[in-house]
Short mmCIF file of C-alpha atoms in Angstrom, two decimals:
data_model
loop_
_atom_site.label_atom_id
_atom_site.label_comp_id
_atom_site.label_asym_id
_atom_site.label_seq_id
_atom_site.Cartn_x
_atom_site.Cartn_y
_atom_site.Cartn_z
CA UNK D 1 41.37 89.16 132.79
CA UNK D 2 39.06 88.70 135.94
CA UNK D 3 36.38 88.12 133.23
CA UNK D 4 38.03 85.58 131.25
CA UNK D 5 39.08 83.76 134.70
CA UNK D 6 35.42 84.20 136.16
CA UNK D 7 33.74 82.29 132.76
CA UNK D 8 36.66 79.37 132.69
CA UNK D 9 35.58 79.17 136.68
CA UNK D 10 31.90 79.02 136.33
CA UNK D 11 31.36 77.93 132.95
CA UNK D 12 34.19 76.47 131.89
CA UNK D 13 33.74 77.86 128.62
CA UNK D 14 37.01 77.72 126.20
CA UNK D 15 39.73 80.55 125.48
CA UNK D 16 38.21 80.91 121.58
CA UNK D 17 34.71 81.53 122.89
CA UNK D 18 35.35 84.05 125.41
CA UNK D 19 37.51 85.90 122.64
CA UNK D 20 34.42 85.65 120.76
CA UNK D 21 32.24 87.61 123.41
CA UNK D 22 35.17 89.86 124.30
CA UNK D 23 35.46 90.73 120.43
CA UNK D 24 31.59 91.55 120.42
CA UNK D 25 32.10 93.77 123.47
CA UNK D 26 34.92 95.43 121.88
CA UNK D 27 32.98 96.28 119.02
CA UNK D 28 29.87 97.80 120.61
CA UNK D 29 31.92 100.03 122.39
CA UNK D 30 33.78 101.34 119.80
CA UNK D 31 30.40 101.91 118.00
CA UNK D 32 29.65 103.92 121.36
CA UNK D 33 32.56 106.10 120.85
CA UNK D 34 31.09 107.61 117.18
CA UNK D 35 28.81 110.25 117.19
CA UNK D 36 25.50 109.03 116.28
CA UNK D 37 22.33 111.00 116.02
CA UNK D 38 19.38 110.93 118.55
CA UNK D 39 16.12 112.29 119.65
CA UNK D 40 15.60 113.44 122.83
CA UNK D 41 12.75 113.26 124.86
CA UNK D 42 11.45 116.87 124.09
CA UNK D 43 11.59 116.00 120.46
CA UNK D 44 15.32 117.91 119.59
CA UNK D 45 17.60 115.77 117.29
CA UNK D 46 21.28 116.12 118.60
CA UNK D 47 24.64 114.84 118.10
CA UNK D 48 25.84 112.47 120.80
CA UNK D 49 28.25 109.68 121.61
CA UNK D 50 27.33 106.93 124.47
CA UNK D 51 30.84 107.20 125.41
CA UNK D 52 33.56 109.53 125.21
CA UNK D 53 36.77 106.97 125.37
CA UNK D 54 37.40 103.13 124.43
CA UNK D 55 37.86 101.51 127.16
CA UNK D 56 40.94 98.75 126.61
CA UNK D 57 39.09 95.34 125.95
CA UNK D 58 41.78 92.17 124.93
CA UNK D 59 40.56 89.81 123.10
CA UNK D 60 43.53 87.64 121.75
CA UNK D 61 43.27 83.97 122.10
CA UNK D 62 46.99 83.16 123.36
CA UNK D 63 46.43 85.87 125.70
CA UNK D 64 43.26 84.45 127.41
CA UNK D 65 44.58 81.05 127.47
CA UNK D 66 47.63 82.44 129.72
CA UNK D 67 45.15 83.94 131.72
CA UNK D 68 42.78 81.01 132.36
CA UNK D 69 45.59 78.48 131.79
CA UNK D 70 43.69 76.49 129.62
CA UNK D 71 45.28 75.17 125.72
CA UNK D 72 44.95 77.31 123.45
CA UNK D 73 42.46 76.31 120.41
CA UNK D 74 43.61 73.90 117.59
CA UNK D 75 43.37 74.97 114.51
CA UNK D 76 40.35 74.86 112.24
CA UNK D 77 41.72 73.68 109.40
CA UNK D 78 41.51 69.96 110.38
CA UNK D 79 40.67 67.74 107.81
CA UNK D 80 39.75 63.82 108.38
CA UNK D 81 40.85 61.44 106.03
CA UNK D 82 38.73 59.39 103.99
CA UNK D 83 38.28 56.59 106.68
CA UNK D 84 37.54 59.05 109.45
CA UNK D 85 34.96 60.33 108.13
CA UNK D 86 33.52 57.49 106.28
CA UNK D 87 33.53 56.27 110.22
CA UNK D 88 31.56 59.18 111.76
CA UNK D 89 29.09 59.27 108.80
CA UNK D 90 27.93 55.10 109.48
CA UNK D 91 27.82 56.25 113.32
CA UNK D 92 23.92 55.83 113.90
CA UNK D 93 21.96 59.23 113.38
CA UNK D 94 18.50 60.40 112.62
CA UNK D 95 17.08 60.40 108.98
CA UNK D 96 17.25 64.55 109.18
CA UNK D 97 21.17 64.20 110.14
CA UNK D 98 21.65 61.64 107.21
CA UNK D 99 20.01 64.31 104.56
CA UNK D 100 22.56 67.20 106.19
CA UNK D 101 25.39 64.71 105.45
CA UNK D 102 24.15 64.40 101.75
CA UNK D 103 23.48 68.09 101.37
CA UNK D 104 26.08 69.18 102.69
CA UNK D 105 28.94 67.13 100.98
CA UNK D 106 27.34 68.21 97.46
CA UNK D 107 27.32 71.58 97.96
CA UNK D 108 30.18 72.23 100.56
CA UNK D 109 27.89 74.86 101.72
CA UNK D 110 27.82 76.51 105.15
CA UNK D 111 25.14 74.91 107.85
CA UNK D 112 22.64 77.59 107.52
CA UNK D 113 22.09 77.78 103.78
CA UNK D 114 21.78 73.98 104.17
CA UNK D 115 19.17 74.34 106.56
CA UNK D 116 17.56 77.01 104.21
CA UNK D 117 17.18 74.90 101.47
CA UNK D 118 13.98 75.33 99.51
CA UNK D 119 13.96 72.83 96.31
CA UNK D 120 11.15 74.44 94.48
CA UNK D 121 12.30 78.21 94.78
CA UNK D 122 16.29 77.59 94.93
CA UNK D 123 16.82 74.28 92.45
CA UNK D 124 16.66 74.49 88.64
CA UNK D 125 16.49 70.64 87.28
CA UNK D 126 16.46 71.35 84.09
CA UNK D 127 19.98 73.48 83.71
CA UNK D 128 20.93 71.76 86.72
CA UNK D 129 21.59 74.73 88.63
CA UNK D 130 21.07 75.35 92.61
CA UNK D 131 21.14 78.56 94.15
CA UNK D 132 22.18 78.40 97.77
CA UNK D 133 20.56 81.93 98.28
CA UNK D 134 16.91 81.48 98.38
CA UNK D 135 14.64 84.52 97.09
CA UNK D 136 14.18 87.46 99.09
CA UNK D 137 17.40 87.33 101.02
CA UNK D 138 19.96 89.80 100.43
CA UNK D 139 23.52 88.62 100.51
CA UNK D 140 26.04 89.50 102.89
CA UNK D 141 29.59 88.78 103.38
CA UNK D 142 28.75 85.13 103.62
CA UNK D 143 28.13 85.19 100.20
CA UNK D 144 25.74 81.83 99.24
CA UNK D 145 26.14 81.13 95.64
CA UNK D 146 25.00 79.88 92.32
CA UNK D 147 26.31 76.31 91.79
CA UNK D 148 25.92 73.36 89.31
CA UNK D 149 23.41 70.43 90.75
CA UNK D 150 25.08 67.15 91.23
CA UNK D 151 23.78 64.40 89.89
CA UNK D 152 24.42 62.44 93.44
CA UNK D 153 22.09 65.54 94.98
CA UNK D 154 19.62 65.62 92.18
CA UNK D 155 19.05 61.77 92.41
CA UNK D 156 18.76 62.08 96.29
CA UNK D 157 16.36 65.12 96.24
CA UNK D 158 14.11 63.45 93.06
CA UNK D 159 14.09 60.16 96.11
CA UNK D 160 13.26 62.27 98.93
CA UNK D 161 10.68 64.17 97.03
CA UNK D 162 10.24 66.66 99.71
CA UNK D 163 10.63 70.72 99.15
CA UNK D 164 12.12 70.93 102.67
CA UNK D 165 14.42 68.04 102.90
CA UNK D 166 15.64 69.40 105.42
CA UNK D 167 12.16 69.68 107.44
CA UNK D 168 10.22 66.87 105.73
CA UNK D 169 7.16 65.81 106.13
CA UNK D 170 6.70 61.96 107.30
CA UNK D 171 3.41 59.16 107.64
CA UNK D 172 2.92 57.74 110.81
CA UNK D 173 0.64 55.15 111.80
CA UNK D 174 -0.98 55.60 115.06
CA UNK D 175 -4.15 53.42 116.32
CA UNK D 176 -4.93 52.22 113.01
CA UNK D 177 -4.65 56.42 111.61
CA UNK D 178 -1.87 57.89 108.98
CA UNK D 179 -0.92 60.96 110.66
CA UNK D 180 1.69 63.26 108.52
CA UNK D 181 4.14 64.58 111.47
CA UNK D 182 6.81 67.36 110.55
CA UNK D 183 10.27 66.68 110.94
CA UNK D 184 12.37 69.42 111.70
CA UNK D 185 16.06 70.07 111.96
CA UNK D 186 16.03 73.04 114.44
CA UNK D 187 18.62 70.97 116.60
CA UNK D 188 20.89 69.46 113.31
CA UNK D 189 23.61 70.98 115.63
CA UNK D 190 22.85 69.36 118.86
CA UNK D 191 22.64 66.31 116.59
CA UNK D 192 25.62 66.56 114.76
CA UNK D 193 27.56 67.27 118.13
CA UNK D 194 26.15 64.28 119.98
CA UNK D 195 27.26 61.98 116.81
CA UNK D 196 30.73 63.46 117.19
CA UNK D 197 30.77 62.50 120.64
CA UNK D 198 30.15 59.41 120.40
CA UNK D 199 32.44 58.59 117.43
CA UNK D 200 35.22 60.02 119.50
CA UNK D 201 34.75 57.77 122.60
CA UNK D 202 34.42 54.45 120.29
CA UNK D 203 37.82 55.37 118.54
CA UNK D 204 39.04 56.08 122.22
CA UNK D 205 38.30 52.76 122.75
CA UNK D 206 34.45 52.81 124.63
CA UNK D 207 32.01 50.53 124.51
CA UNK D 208 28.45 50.97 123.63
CA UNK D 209 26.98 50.51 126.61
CA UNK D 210 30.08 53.03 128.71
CA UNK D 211 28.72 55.61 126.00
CA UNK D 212 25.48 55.02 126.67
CA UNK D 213 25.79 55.53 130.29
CA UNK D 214 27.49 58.52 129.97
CA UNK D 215 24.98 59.68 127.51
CA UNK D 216 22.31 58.90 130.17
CA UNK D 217 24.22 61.18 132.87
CA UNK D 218 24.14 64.12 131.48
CA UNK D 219 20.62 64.23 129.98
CA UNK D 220 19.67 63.74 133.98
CA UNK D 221 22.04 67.43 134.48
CA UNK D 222 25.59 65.20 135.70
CA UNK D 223 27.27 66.25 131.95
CA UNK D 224 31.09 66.13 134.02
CA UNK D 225 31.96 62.62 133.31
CA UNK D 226 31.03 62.78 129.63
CA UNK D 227 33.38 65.95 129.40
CA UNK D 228 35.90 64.15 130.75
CA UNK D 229 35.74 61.57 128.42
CA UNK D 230 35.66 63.89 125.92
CA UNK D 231 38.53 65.11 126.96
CA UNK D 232 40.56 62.23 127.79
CA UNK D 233 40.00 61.65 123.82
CA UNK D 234 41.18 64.84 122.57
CA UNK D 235 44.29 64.31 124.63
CA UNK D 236 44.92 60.91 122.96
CA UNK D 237 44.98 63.30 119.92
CA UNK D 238 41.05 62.46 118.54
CA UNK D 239 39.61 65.28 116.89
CA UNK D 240 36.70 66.88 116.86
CA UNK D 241 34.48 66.75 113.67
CA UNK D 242 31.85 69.80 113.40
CA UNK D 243 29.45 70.66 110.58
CA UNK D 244 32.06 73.29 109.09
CA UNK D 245 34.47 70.07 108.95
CA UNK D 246 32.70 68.54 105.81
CA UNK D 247 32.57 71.99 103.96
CA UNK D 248 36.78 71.70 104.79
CA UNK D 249 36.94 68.40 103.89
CA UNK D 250 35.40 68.76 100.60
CA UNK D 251 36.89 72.10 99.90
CA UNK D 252 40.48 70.37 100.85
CA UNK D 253 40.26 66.76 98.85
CA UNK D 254 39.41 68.72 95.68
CA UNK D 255 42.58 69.80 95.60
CA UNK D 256 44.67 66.65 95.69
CA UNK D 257 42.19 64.81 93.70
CA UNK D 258 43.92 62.79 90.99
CA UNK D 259 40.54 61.78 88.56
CA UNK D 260 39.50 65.32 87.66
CA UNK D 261 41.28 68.54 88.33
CA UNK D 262 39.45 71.65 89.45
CA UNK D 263 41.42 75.02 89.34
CA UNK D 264 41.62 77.80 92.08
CA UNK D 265 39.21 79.81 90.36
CA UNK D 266 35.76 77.45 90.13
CA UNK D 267 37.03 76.48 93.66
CA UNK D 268 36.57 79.49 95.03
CA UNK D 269 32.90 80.16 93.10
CA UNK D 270 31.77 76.83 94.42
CA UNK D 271 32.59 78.00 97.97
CA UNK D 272 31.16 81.70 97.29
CA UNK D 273 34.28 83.94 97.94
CA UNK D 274 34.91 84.63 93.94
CA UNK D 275 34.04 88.24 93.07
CA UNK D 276 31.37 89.30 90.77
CA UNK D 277 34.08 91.14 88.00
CA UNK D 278 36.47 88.30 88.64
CA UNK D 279 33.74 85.74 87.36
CA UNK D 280 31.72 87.73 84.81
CA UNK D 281 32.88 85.42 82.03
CA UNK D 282 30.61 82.20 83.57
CA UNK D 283 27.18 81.85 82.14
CA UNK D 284 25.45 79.90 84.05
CA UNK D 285 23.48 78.56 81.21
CA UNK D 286 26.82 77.25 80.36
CA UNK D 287 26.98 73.44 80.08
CA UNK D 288 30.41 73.21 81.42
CA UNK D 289 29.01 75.60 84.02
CA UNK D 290 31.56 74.24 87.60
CA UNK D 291 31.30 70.70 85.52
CA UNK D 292 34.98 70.07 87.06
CA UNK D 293 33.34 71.01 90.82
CA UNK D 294 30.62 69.21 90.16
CA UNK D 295 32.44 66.02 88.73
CA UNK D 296 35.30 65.69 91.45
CA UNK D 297 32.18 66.23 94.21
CA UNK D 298 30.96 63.45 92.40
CA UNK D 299 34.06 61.30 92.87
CA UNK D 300 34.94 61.98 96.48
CA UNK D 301 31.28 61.30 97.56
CA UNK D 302 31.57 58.20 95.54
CA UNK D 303 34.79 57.22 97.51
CA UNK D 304 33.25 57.89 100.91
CA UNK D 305 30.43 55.40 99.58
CA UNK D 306 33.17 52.81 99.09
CA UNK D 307 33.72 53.23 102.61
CA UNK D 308 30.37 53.43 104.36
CA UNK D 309 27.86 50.84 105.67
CA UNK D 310 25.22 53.38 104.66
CA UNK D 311 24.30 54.66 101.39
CA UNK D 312 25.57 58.12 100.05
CA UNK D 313 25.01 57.35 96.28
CA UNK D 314 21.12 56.91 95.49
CA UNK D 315 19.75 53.90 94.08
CA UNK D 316 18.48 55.88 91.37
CA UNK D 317 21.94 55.94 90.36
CA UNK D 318 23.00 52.72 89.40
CA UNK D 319 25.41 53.08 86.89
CA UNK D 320 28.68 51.55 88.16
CA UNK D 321 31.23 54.42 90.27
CA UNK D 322 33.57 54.56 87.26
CA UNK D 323 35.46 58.12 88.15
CA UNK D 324 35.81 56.97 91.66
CA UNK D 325 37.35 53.26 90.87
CA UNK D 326 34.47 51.80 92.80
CA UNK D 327 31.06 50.28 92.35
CA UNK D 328 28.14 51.63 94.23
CA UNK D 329 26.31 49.64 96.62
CA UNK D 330 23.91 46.60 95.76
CA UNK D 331 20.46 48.27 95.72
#
């Protein structure tokens, strides 16, 4: 408890992250408590634990948040509607942030494996096939599968033209010279948060410049009156939007969507927690391979388009949004 009371104090870190460090803790030492095998200094190999007894580490949530009397943590399966997020995707971003958004929403895919993403070793055009595990790494309980390419992401990566999309290479004209710089998206989290931010203090009713300000503040080290704000906005019931959000969104709206109907089954392939003997009878080679996935991706990306100042269908598909009900944007 002192713990938990000493890092709301100094840090003012939240009830769900300490639990996270106290669970860590927790762990280690139980690995500590199983005999492992070790060398000693002389050479000998012996049996040995690091300790002899867990010691009694809490880590439940409610519990810390009666300790450090802060709320306890809402819960993570918030989903925006279509209008709140159409909102926070036209808030103004960097290019790199606007290719997450697009990557992200086709494949529902966890922020890592979009990072990750590798066109020429991990995308098959021609059965229109993307592996979200690249080559060489092993799967873990994360499990990053094989999906069907959408046509939205296969227009969008055939425009970018970049094997990296994600860390894309860009002309710059300096002093008369073309210089190719390197764009990376090392900070697409820092990003993403900072968006957020702002798109909760303009629906809680700030102005450009009062954001700006703020903004200003706590680059200079005074961050205190931005977290208030922030604050202030959750308590008027705004919520946060993180990059797990869109893989919830998407995985949610599928669901409910009247124009095509995707069971439980390719659901949980496209999100990678189907099991290998439960899914044996897909062939990827398959041409209705996920097609329901891929179709209603299709349609709810085509629905956020309806919504947005900024393009999420590529021009290179110009064929009017028939599934969705809509019409994609004038080129």
């Amino acid at each position: 408890s002192r713990y938990a009371v000493w890092s709301t104090r100094k840090y003012d870190h939240s009830p769900s992250y300490i639990s996270r460090v106290l669970a860590v803790v927790a762990a280690a030492c139980r690995h500590a408590t199983k005999s492992t095998i070790q060398e000693t200094g002389d050479g000998r190999i012996i049996e040995a634990k690091l300790l002899k007894t867990m010691p009694e580490i809490c880590y439940d949530v409610k519990w810390i948040s009666s300790v450090t009397k802060k709320p306890e943590p809402q819960p993570r399966d918030y989903v925006p509607s279509f209008d709140e997020l159409a909102s926070l995707l036209d808030v103004e971003c960097s290019e790199v942030l606007k290719r997450y958004d697009i990557v992200a929403l086709n494949t529902w895919a966890r922020p890592q494996a979009i990072l990750d993403l590798d066109v020429k070793s991990q995308v098959n055009f021609e059965d229109q096939l993307l592996h979200l595990n690249h080559p060489g790494r092993a799967q873990n309980n994360k499990k990053r599968p094989k999906i069907r390419l959408t046509s939205n992401l296969q227009g969008w990566l055939e425009y970018w033209a970049e094997n990296r999309p994600l860390a894309y290479s860009r002309r710059t004209t300096r002093d008369g010279k073309t210089e190719v710089e390197r764009v990376s998206a090392s900070n697409i989290k820092a990003q993403f948060k900072r968006r957020t931010l702002r798109w909760m203090l303009v629906r809680d009713g700030l102005d450009k410049l009062a954001i700006d300000a703020l903004f200003s503040l706590a680059r200079k080290g005074r961050r205190q009156p931005l977290n208030d704000a922030v604050k202030r906005a959750e308590a008027h019931g705004i919520r946060r939007i993180t990059p797990y959000t869109l893989r919830h969104f998407m995985a949610t709206r599928v669901r409910g969507l009247g124009e095509v109907r995707v069971d439980r089954e390719q659901r949980s392939l496209w999100l990678g927690h189907g099991k290998r003997d439960a899914t044996s009878w897909y062939e990827s080679h398959d041409p209705e391979f996920l097609l329901e996935a891929s179709r209603a991706t299709s349609v709810i990306i085509e629905k956020l388009d309806a919504l947005t100042e900024r393009r999420l269908v590529p021009i290179t598909i110009s064929a009017p949004r028939v599934l969705a009900g809509h019409k994609s944007k004038a080129a």
